[in-house]
């Protein structure tokens, strides 16, 4: 059986307390529909986790972090640990987003250490992988993604606490998306890697697609083989847009 889909929103460095109104709105939209056939997650900036968690209370909306430090606590000014996100009621933490790999020089080894910290805190890690445009043009997509998957999953990763997000770097925030055949190729390749690592249980790991997912293209992208949901940036900021993407799973 394919995994239950997940539609995850990454607010990035956007949002103030007033944006909790969008969460309240999403909650109303979800309440009007009843039980959903997918999980819904919002990952706001760390400053808003408590606010969003409070706004989401009484709904099925899950709340997560966008990054964490590999250590539990200590002298790491400005960083936030996985245990701290767990303490706020988070269920997931994104690690290895391409913006962190690019802006902060994060290597796959560091991403694996962060994912291990997420697991140690009892949370699920959403591990991001994806090629740059130059890497795709050079025919390196599967090589790059294969290396990122192999090196970013920590030794203790389990199908139940690990989600992969395939996000072509050139599709993030650009309005451009790969073709459905290109998405199918990479997701199938990741699925094979997960089967090699976890055996039959590799089929239980969610593989999200991320990169310019919008209400208009969500249904087609979510229908691609081995796509088990979406990681959504810009279109997760407005409840109506995010709900439109969740709509891909509402028939
Ligand atoms: C992201 O940052 O994870 C993302 C997919 O962004 P966008 O949806 O805006 O392309």
PDB file of C-alpha atoms and ligand atoms in Angstrom:
ATOM      1  CA  UNK A   1       0.000   0.000   0.000  1.00  0.00           C
ATOM      2  CA  UNK A   2       1.433   3.451  -0.843  1.00  0.00           C
ATOM      3  CA  UNK A   3       2.138   5.696   2.150  1.00  0.00           C
ATOM      4  CA  UNK A   4      -0.509   8.137   3.309  1.00  0.00           C
ATOM      5  CA  UNK A   5       0.282  11.375   1.443  1.00  0.00           C
ATOM      6  CA  UNK A   6       1.674  14.428   3.186  1.00  0.00           C
ATOM      7  CA  UNK A   7       1.172  18.018   2.051  1.00  0.00           C
ATOM      8  CA  UNK A   8       3.799  20.074   3.868  1.00  0.00           C
ATOM      9  CA  UNK A   9       4.152  23.849   3.837  1.00  0.00           C
ATOM     10  CA  UNK A  10       7.533  25.513   4.268  1.00  0.00           C
ATOM     11  CA  UNK A  11       6.988  29.148   5.169  1.00  0.00           C
ATOM     12  CA  UNK A  12      10.751  29.823   5.007  1.00  0.00           C
ATOM     13  CA  UNK A  13      11.674  33.219   6.522  1.00  0.00           C
ATOM     14  CA  UNK A  14       8.161  34.589   6.091  1.00  0.00           C
ATOM     15  CA  UNK A  15       5.433  35.410   8.533  1.00  0.00           C
ATOM     16  CA  UNK A  16       4.625  37.407  11.630  1.00  0.00           C
ATOM     17  CA  UNK A  17       2.166  36.562  14.382  1.00  0.00           C
ATOM     18  CA  UNK A  18      -0.676  38.010  12.306  1.00  0.00           C
ATOM     19  CA  UNK A  19      -0.156  35.187   9.810  1.00  0.00           C
ATOM     20  CA  UNK A  20      -1.753  32.824  12.305  1.00  0.00           C
ATOM     21  CA  UNK A  21      -4.967  34.064  10.643  1.00  0.00           C
ATOM     22  CA  UNK A  22      -4.030  31.945   7.604  1.00  0.00           C
ATOM     23  CA  UNK A  23      -3.767  28.895   9.841  1.00  0.00           C
ATOM     24  CA  UNK A  24      -7.170  29.664  11.350  1.00  0.00           C
ATOM     25  CA  UNK A  25      -8.556  29.956   7.839  1.00  0.00           C
ATOM     26  CA  UNK A  26      -7.013  26.654   6.746  1.00  0.00           C
ATOM     27  CA  UNK A  27      -8.456  25.069   9.867  1.00  0.00           C
ATOM     28  CA  UNK A  28     -11.941  26.301   8.886  1.00  0.00           C
ATOM     29  CA  UNK A  29     -11.512  25.012   5.329  1.00  0.00           C
ATOM     30  CA  UNK A  30     -10.418  21.628   6.647  1.00  0.00           C
ATOM     31  CA  UNK A  31     -13.249  21.484   9.191  1.00  0.00           C
ATOM     32  CA  UNK A  32     -15.742  22.062   6.394  1.00  0.00           C
ATOM     33  CA  UNK A  33     -14.457  19.000   4.606  1.00  0.00           C
ATOM     34  CA  UNK A  34     -14.143  16.407   7.364  1.00  0.00           C
ATOM     35  CA  UNK A  35     -11.400  13.785   7.576  1.00  0.00           C
ATOM     36  CA  UNK A  36      -8.760  14.228   4.868  1.00  0.00           C
ATOM     37  CA  UNK A  37      -7.024  11.428   2.941  1.00  0.00           C
ATOM     38  CA  UNK A  38      -3.645  13.104   3.548  1.00  0.00           C
ATOM     39  CA  UNK A  39      -1.643  14.628   6.388  1.00  0.00           C
ATOM     40  CA  UNK A  40      -1.179  18.400   6.460  1.00  0.00           C
ATOM     41  CA  UNK A  41       1.926  20.023   7.959  1.00  0.00           C
ATOM     42  CA  UNK A  42       2.992  23.647   8.348  1.00  0.00           C
ATOM     43  CA  UNK A  43       6.640  24.492   9.036  1.00  0.00           C
ATOM     44  CA  UNK A  44       6.749  28.175  10.022  1.00  0.00           C
ATOM     45  CA  UNK A  45       9.855  30.070  11.124  1.00  0.00           C
ATOM     46  CA  UNK A  46      10.977  28.962  14.604  1.00  0.00           C
ATOM     47  CA  UNK A  47       9.638  32.232  16.020  1.00  0.00           C
ATOM     48  CA  UNK A  48       6.089  31.239  15.011  1.00  0.00           C
ATOM     49  CA  UNK A  49       5.999  27.565  15.927  1.00  0.00           C
ATOM     50  CA  UNK A  50       4.127  28.170  19.192  1.00  0.00           C
ATOM     51  CA  UNK A  51       1.750  30.653  17.557  1.00  0.00           C
ATOM     52  CA  UNK A  52       0.969  28.310  14.672  1.00  0.00           C
ATOM     53  CA  UNK A  53       0.616  25.335  17.022  1.00  0.00           C
ATOM     54  CA  UNK A  54      -1.886  27.297  19.102  1.00  0.00           C
ATOM     55  CA  UNK A  55      -3.827  28.344  15.993  1.00  0.00           C
ATOM     56  CA  UNK A  56      -3.842  24.757  14.720  1.00  0.00           C
ATOM     57  CA  UNK A  57      -5.128  23.328  17.969  1.00  0.00           C
ATOM     58  CA  UNK A  58      -8.285  21.261  17.560  1.00  0.00           C
ATOM     59  CA  UNK A  59      -7.448  20.499  13.912  1.00  0.00           C
ATOM     60  CA  UNK A  60      -5.422  17.830  12.137  1.00  0.00           C
ATOM     61  CA  UNK A  61      -2.790  20.392  11.107  1.00  0.00           C
ATOM     62  CA  UNK A  62       0.686  19.236  12.139  1.00  0.00           C
ATOM     63  CA  UNK A  63       3.435  21.730  12.919  1.00  0.00           C
ATOM     64  CA  UNK A  64       7.136  21.356  12.158  1.00  0.00           C
ATOM     65  CA  UNK A  65      10.512  23.063  12.101  1.00  0.00           C
ATOM     66  CA  UNK A  66      12.539  24.125   9.047  1.00  0.00           C
ATOM     67  CA  UNK A  67      15.991  23.141  10.320  1.00  0.00           C
ATOM     68  CA  UNK A  68      17.707  22.171  13.559  1.00  0.00           C
ATOM     69  CA  UNK A  69      21.144  21.931  15.111  1.00  0.00           C
ATOM     70  CA  UNK A  70      22.615  18.426  15.356  1.00  0.00           C
ATOM     71  CA  UNK A  71      23.183  18.822  19.099  1.00  0.00           C
ATOM     72  CA  UNK A  72      20.491  18.739  21.802  1.00  0.00           C
ATOM     73  CA  UNK A  73      21.682  21.888  23.624  1.00  0.00           C
ATOM     74  CA  UNK A  74      24.796  23.928  24.313  1.00  0.00           C
ATOM     75  CA  UNK A  75      26.792  26.963  23.243  1.00  0.00           C
ATOM     76  CA  UNK A  76      25.384  27.422  19.724  1.00  0.00           C
ATOM     77  CA  UNK A  77      24.077  30.977  19.603  1.00  0.00           C
ATOM     78  CA  UNK A  78      21.060  31.428  17.393  1.00  0.00           C
ATOM     79  CA  UNK A  79      20.493  27.728  16.761  1.00  0.00           C
ATOM     80  CA  UNK A  80      17.464  25.656  17.722  1.00  0.00           C
ATOM     81  CA  UNK A  81      17.610  21.965  18.598  1.00  0.00           C
ATOM     82  CA  UNK A  82      15.260  19.190  17.563  1.00  0.00           C
ATOM     83  CA  UNK A  83      14.404  18.627  21.227  1.00  0.00           C
ATOM     84  CA  UNK A  84      13.243  22.263  21.425  1.00  0.00           C
ATOM     85  CA  UNK A  85      10.917  21.762  18.438  1.00  0.00           C
ATOM     86  CA  UNK A  86       9.640  18.552  20.048  1.00  0.00           C
ATOM     87  CA  UNK A  87       8.963  20.497  23.236  1.00  0.00           C
ATOM     88  CA  UNK A  88       6.700  22.849  21.221  1.00  0.00           C
ATOM     89  CA  UNK A  89       4.646  19.941  19.878  1.00  0.00           C
ATOM     90  CA  UNK A  90       6.265  19.585  16.448  1.00  0.00           C
ATOM     91  CA  UNK A  91       5.980  16.307  14.552  1.00  0.00           C
ATOM     92  CA  UNK A  92       8.514  16.902  11.748  1.00  0.00           C
ATOM     93  CA  UNK A  93      11.633  18.918  10.972  1.00  0.00           C
ATOM     94  CA  UNK A  94      12.869  19.700   7.462  1.00  0.00           C
ATOM     95  CA  UNK A  95      16.622  19.171   7.043  1.00  0.00           C
ATOM     96  CA  UNK A  96      18.917  19.664   4.081  1.00  0.00           C
ATOM     97  CA  UNK A  97      16.742  22.172   2.234  1.00  0.00           C
ATOM     98  CA  UNK A  98      18.679  23.420  -0.779  1.00  0.00           C
ATOM     99  CA  UNK A  99      18.563  26.964   0.598  1.00  0.00           C
ATOM    100  CA  UNK A 100      20.429  25.759   3.676  1.00  0.00           C
ATOM    101  CA  UNK A 101      22.815  23.657   1.601  1.00  0.00           C
ATOM    102  CA  UNK A 102      23.537  26.788  -0.519  1.00  0.00           C
ATOM    103  CA  UNK A 103      23.301  29.615   2.058  1.00  0.00           C
ATOM    104  CA  UNK A 104      25.084  27.792   4.889  1.00  0.00           C
ATOM    105  CA  UNK A 105      27.278  25.351   2.995  1.00  0.00           C
ATOM    106  CA  UNK A 106      25.543  22.379   4.573  1.00  0.00           C
ATOM    107  CA  UNK A 107      26.965  19.058   3.438  1.00  0.00           C
ATOM    108  CA  UNK A 108      25.049  15.793   3.272  1.00  0.00           C
ATOM    109  CA  UNK A 109      27.096  14.588   6.267  1.00  0.00           C
ATOM    110  CA  UNK A 110      25.798  17.518   8.324  1.00  0.00           C
ATOM    111  CA  UNK A 111      22.273  16.907   7.034  1.00  0.00           C
ATOM    112  CA  UNK A 112      22.555  13.275   8.214  1.00  0.00           C
ATOM    113  CA  UNK A 113      23.704  14.461  11.657  1.00  0.00           C
ATOM    114  CA  UNK A 114      20.723  16.815  11.818  1.00  0.00           C
ATOM    115  CA  UNK A 115      18.337  14.057  10.729  1.00  0.00           C
ATOM    116  CA  UNK A 116      19.784  11.804  13.446  1.00  0.00           C
ATOM    117  CA  UNK A 117      19.062  14.565  15.974  1.00  0.00           C
ATOM    118  CA  UNK A 118      15.487  14.808  14.680  1.00  0.00           C
ATOM    119  CA  UNK A 119      15.065  11.061  15.172  1.00  0.00           C
ATOM    120  CA  UNK A 120      16.645  11.172  18.634  1.00  0.00           C
ATOM    121  CA  UNK A 121      14.056  13.790  19.595  1.00  0.00           C
ATOM    122  CA  UNK A 122      11.319  11.371  18.529  1.00  0.00           C
ATOM    123  CA  UNK A 123      10.349  13.370  15.439  1.00  0.00           C
ATOM    124  CA  UNK A 124      10.258  12.619  11.721  1.00  0.00           C
ATOM    125  CA  UNK A 125      12.863  14.126   9.390  1.00  0.00           C
ATOM    126  CA  UNK A 126      11.960  15.507   5.966  1.00  0.00           C
ATOM    127  CA  UNK A 127      15.273  15.176   4.144  1.00  0.00           C
ATOM    128  CA  UNK A 128      15.543  17.371   1.035  1.00  0.00           C
ATOM    129  CA  UNK A 129      17.523  16.403  -2.045  1.00  0.00           C
ATOM    130  CA  UNK A 130      17.669  17.805  -5.551  1.00  0.00           C
ATOM    131  CA  UNK A 131      19.915  18.821  -8.396  1.00  0.00           C
ATOM    132  CA  UNK A 132      20.838  22.287  -9.622  1.00  0.00           C
ATOM    133  CA  UNK A 133      20.024  23.341 -13.155  1.00  0.00           C
ATOM    134  CA  UNK A 134      23.676  22.954 -14.194  1.00  0.00           C
ATOM    135  CA  UNK A 135      23.717  19.425 -12.784  1.00  0.00           C
ATOM    136  CA  UNK A 136      20.542  18.527 -14.704  1.00  0.00           C
ATOM    137  CA  UNK A 137      21.924  20.028 -17.904  1.00  0.00           C
ATOM    138  CA  UNK A 138      25.082  17.968 -17.429  1.00  0.00           C
ATOM    139  CA  UNK A 139      23.042  14.759 -17.103  1.00  0.00           C
ATOM    140  CA  UNK A 140      24.063  14.412 -13.437  1.00  0.00           C
ATOM    141  CA  UNK A 141      20.599  14.441 -11.838  1.00  0.00           C
ATOM    142  CA  UNK A 142      20.419  10.800 -10.750  1.00  0.00           C
ATOM    143  CA  UNK A 143      24.057  10.761  -9.645  1.00  0.00           C
ATOM    144  CA  UNK A 144      23.593  13.879  -7.490  1.00  0.00           C
ATOM    145  CA  UNK A 145      20.272  12.777  -6.025  1.00  0.00           C
ATOM    146  CA  UNK A 146      21.591   9.242  -5.418  1.00  0.00           C
ATOM    147  CA  UNK A 147      24.600  10.576  -3.519  1.00  0.00           C
ATOM    148  CA  UNK A 148      22.451  12.969  -1.480  1.00  0.00           C
ATOM    149  CA  UNK A 149      20.032  10.191  -0.516  1.00  0.00           C
ATOM    150  CA  UNK A 150      22.867   7.798   0.388  1.00  0.00           C
ATOM    151  CA  UNK A 151      24.779  10.394   2.422  1.00  0.00           C
ATOM    152  CA  UNK A 152      21.934  12.395   4.029  1.00  0.00           C
ATOM    153  CA  UNK A 153      20.089   9.512   5.683  1.00  0.00           C
ATOM    154  CA  UNK A 154      21.630   8.717   9.061  1.00  0.00           C
ATOM    155  CA  UNK A 155      22.451   5.154  10.104  1.00  0.00           C
ATOM    156  CA  UNK A 156      19.408   4.947  12.381  1.00  0.00           C
ATOM    157  CA  UNK A 157      16.881   6.144   9.797  1.00  0.00           C
ATOM    158  CA  UNK A 158      13.696   4.076   9.684  1.00  0.00           C
ATOM    159  CA  UNK A 159      10.848   4.158   7.169  1.00  0.00           C
ATOM    160  CA  UNK A 160       8.544   5.466   9.915  1.00  0.00           C
ATOM    161  CA  UNK A 161      10.649   8.490  10.828  1.00  0.00           C
ATOM    162  CA  UNK A 162      12.005   9.498   7.436  1.00  0.00           C
ATOM    163  CA  UNK A 163      10.495  11.325   4.473  1.00  0.00           C
ATOM    164  CA  UNK A 164      12.433  12.330   1.377  1.00  0.00           C
ATOM    165  CA  UNK A 165      11.581  15.543  -0.450  1.00  0.00           C
ATOM    166  CA  UNK A 166      12.807  15.689  -4.043  1.00  0.00           C
ATOM    167  CA  UNK A 167      13.169  19.374  -4.848  1.00  0.00           C
ATOM    168  CA  UNK A 168      14.990  20.302  -8.057  1.00  0.00           C
ATOM    169  CA  UNK A 169      16.808  23.480  -7.039  1.00  0.00           C
ATOM    170  CA  UNK A 170      15.922  25.168 -10.336  1.00  0.00           C
ATOM    171  CA  UNK A 171      12.193  24.612  -9.694  1.00  0.00           C
ATOM    172  CA  UNK A 172      12.110  26.229  -6.241  1.00  0.00           C
ATOM    173  CA  UNK A 173      10.383  29.587  -6.329  1.00  0.00           C
ATOM    174  CA  UNK A 174      10.779  29.916 -10.092  1.00  0.00           C
ATOM    175  CA  UNK A 175       7.389  28.819 -11.407  1.00  0.00           C
ATOM    176  CA  UNK A 176       9.170  26.146 -13.449  1.00  0.00           C
ATOM    177  CA  UNK A 177       8.573  22.456 -12.823  1.00  0.00           C
ATOM    178  CA  UNK A 178      10.035  19.270 -14.286  1.00  0.00           C
ATOM    179  CA  UNK A 179       7.799  17.295 -16.617  1.00  0.00           C
ATOM    180  CA  UNK A 180       5.758  14.516 -15.070  1.00  0.00           C
ATOM    181  CA  UNK A 181       8.088  12.009 -16.770  1.00  0.00           C
ATOM    182  CA  UNK A 182      11.124  13.691 -15.196  1.00  0.00           C
ATOM    183  CA  UNK A 183       9.480  13.626 -11.757  1.00  0.00           C
ATOM    184  CA  UNK A 184       8.561   9.954 -12.248  1.00  0.00           C
ATOM    185  CA  UNK A 185      12.134   9.102 -13.207  1.00  0.00           C
ATOM    186  CA  UNK A 186      13.699  10.683 -10.115  1.00  0.00           C
ATOM    187  CA  UNK A 187      11.024   9.462  -7.681  1.00  0.00           C
ATOM    188  CA  UNK A 188      11.325   5.930  -9.088  1.00  0.00           C
ATOM    189  CA  UNK A 189      15.095   6.135  -8.685  1.00  0.00           C
ATOM    190  CA  UNK A 190      14.730   7.284  -5.059  1.00  0.00           C
ATOM    191  CA  UNK A 191      12.211   4.506  -4.418  1.00  0.00           C
ATOM    192  CA  UNK A 192      14.700   1.927  -5.719  1.00  0.00           C
ATOM    193  CA  UNK A 193      17.383   3.352  -3.411  1.00  0.00           C
ATOM    194  CA  UNK A 194      14.982   3.121  -0.460  1.00  0.00           C
ATOM    195  CA  UNK A 195      14.140  -0.493  -1.327  1.00  0.00           C
ATOM    196  CA  UNK A 196      17.850  -1.296  -1.445  1.00  0.00           C
ATOM    197  CA  UNK A 197      18.267   0.248   1.980  1.00  0.00           C
ATOM    198  CA  UNK A 198      15.085  -0.853   3.766  1.00  0.00           C
ATOM    199  CA  UNK A 199      13.915  -3.844   1.728  1.00  0.00           C
ATOM    200  CA  UNK A 200      10.139  -4.055   1.282  1.00  0.00           C
ATOM    201  CA  UNK A 201       9.680  -1.315   3.921  1.00  0.00           C
ATOM    202  CA  UNK A 202      11.294   1.123   1.483  1.00  0.00           C
ATOM    203  CA  UNK A 203       7.844   1.307  -0.075  1.00  0.00           C
ATOM    204  CA  UNK A 204       6.522   2.897   3.125  1.00  0.00           C
ATOM    205  CA  UNK A 205       8.792   5.947   2.959  1.00  0.00           C
ATOM    206  CA  UNK A 206       7.070   9.040   1.664  1.00  0.00           C
ATOM    207  CA  UNK A 207       8.754  10.761  -1.246  1.00  0.00           C
ATOM    208  CA  UNK A 208       7.456  14.326  -1.592  1.00  0.00           C
ATOM    209  CA  UNK A 209       7.849  16.467  -4.683  1.00  0.00           C
ATOM    210  CA  UNK A 210       8.740  20.126  -4.089  1.00  0.00           C
ATOM    211  CA  UNK A 211       9.345  23.055  -6.421  1.00  0.00           C
ATOM    212  CA  UNK A 212       6.687  25.521  -7.630  1.00  0.00           C
ATOM    213  CA  UNK A 213       3.745  23.346  -6.643  1.00  0.00           C
ATOM    214  CA  UNK A 214       0.565  25.414  -7.100  1.00  0.00           C
ATOM    215  CA  UNK A 215      -3.157  24.614  -7.043  1.00  0.00           C
ATOM    216  CA  UNK A 216      -3.086  24.505 -10.867  1.00  0.00           C
ATOM    217  CA  UNK A 217      -0.383  21.833 -11.179  1.00  0.00           C
ATOM    218  CA  UNK A 218      -0.778  19.919  -7.913  1.00  0.00           C
ATOM    219  CA  UNK A 219      -3.197  17.296  -9.158  1.00  0.00           C
ATOM    220  CA  UNK A 220      -0.996  16.263 -12.076  1.00  0.00           C
ATOM    221  CA  UNK A 221       2.193  16.228  -9.999  1.00  0.00           C
ATOM    222  CA  UNK A 222       0.607  14.329  -7.102  1.00  0.00           C
ATOM    223  CA  UNK A 223      -0.688  11.693  -9.535  1.00  0.00           C
ATOM    224  CA  UNK A 224       2.838  10.778 -10.663  1.00  0.00           C
ATOM    225  CA  UNK A 225       4.015   7.326  -9.610  1.00  0.00           C
ATOM    226  CA  UNK A 226       5.930   7.369  -6.284  1.00  0.00           C
ATOM    227  CA  UNK A 227       4.896  10.940  -5.458  1.00  0.00           C
ATOM    228  CA  UNK A 228       3.486  10.737  -1.928  1.00  0.00           C
ATOM    229  CA  UNK A 229       2.756  14.395  -1.379  1.00  0.00           C
ATOM    230  CA  UNK A 230       4.254  17.842  -1.747  1.00  0.00           C
ATOM    231  CA  UNK A 231       6.657  20.188  -0.029  1.00  0.00           C
ATOM    232  CA  UNK A 232       5.281  23.642  -0.785  1.00  0.00           C
ATOM    233  CA  UNK A 233       7.009  26.980  -0.309  1.00  0.00           C
ATOM    234  CA  UNK A 234       5.350  30.139  -1.638  1.00  0.00           C
ATOM    235  CA  UNK A 235       1.911  28.626  -2.128  1.00  0.00           C
ATOM    236  CA  UNK A 236       1.743  27.480   1.501  1.00  0.00           C
ATOM    237  CA  UNK A 237       1.609  31.038   2.828  1.00  0.00           C
ATOM    238  CA  UNK A 238      -2.020  31.655   1.881  1.00  0.00           C
ATOM    239  CA  UNK A 239      -4.642  29.261   3.194  1.00  0.00           C
ATOM    240  CA  UNK A 240      -6.631  29.342  -0.056  1.00  0.00           C
ATOM    241  CA  UNK A 241      -3.600  28.358  -2.166  1.00  0.00           C
ATOM    242  CA  UNK A 242      -2.486  25.674   0.261  1.00  0.00           C
ATOM    243  CA  UNK A 243      -6.014  24.297   0.428  1.00  0.00           C
ATOM    244  CA  UNK A 244      -6.083  24.261  -3.374  1.00  0.00           C
ATOM    245  CA  UNK A 245      -2.994  22.040  -3.327  1.00  0.00           C
ATOM    246  CA  UNK A 246      -4.459  19.760  -0.650  1.00  0.00           C
ATOM    247  CA  UNK A 247      -7.409  19.586  -3.067  1.00  0.00           C
ATOM    248  CA  UNK A 248      -5.278  17.341  -5.302  1.00  0.00           C
ATOM    249  CA  UNK A 249      -6.171  14.568  -2.859  1.00  0.00           C
ATOM    250  CA  UNK A 250      -9.848  15.423  -2.496  1.00  0.00           C
ATOM    251  CA  UNK A 251     -11.030  13.762  -5.704  1.00  0.00           C
TER     252      UNK A 251
HETATM  253  C1  LIG B   1      10.514  24.946  -1.033  1.00  0.00           C
HETATM  254  O1  LIG B   1      11.156  25.916  -0.665  1.00  0.00           O
HETATM  255  O2  LIG B   1      10.620  23.877  -0.412  1.00  0.00           O
HETATM  256  C2  LIG B   1       9.655  25.089  -2.201  1.00  0.00           C
HETATM  257  C3  LIG B   1       9.246  24.015  -2.777  1.00  0.00           C
HETATM  258  O3  LIG B   1       9.374  26.371  -2.607  1.00  0.00           O
HETATM  259  P1  LIG B   1       8.320  26.805  -3.760  1.00  0.00           P
HETATM  260  O4  LIG B   1       7.092  25.946  -3.573  1.00  0.00           O
HETATM  261  O5  LIG B   1       8.054  28.233  -3.501  1.00  0.00           O
HETATM  262  O6  LIG B   1       8.959  26.522  -5.066  1.00  0.00           O
END
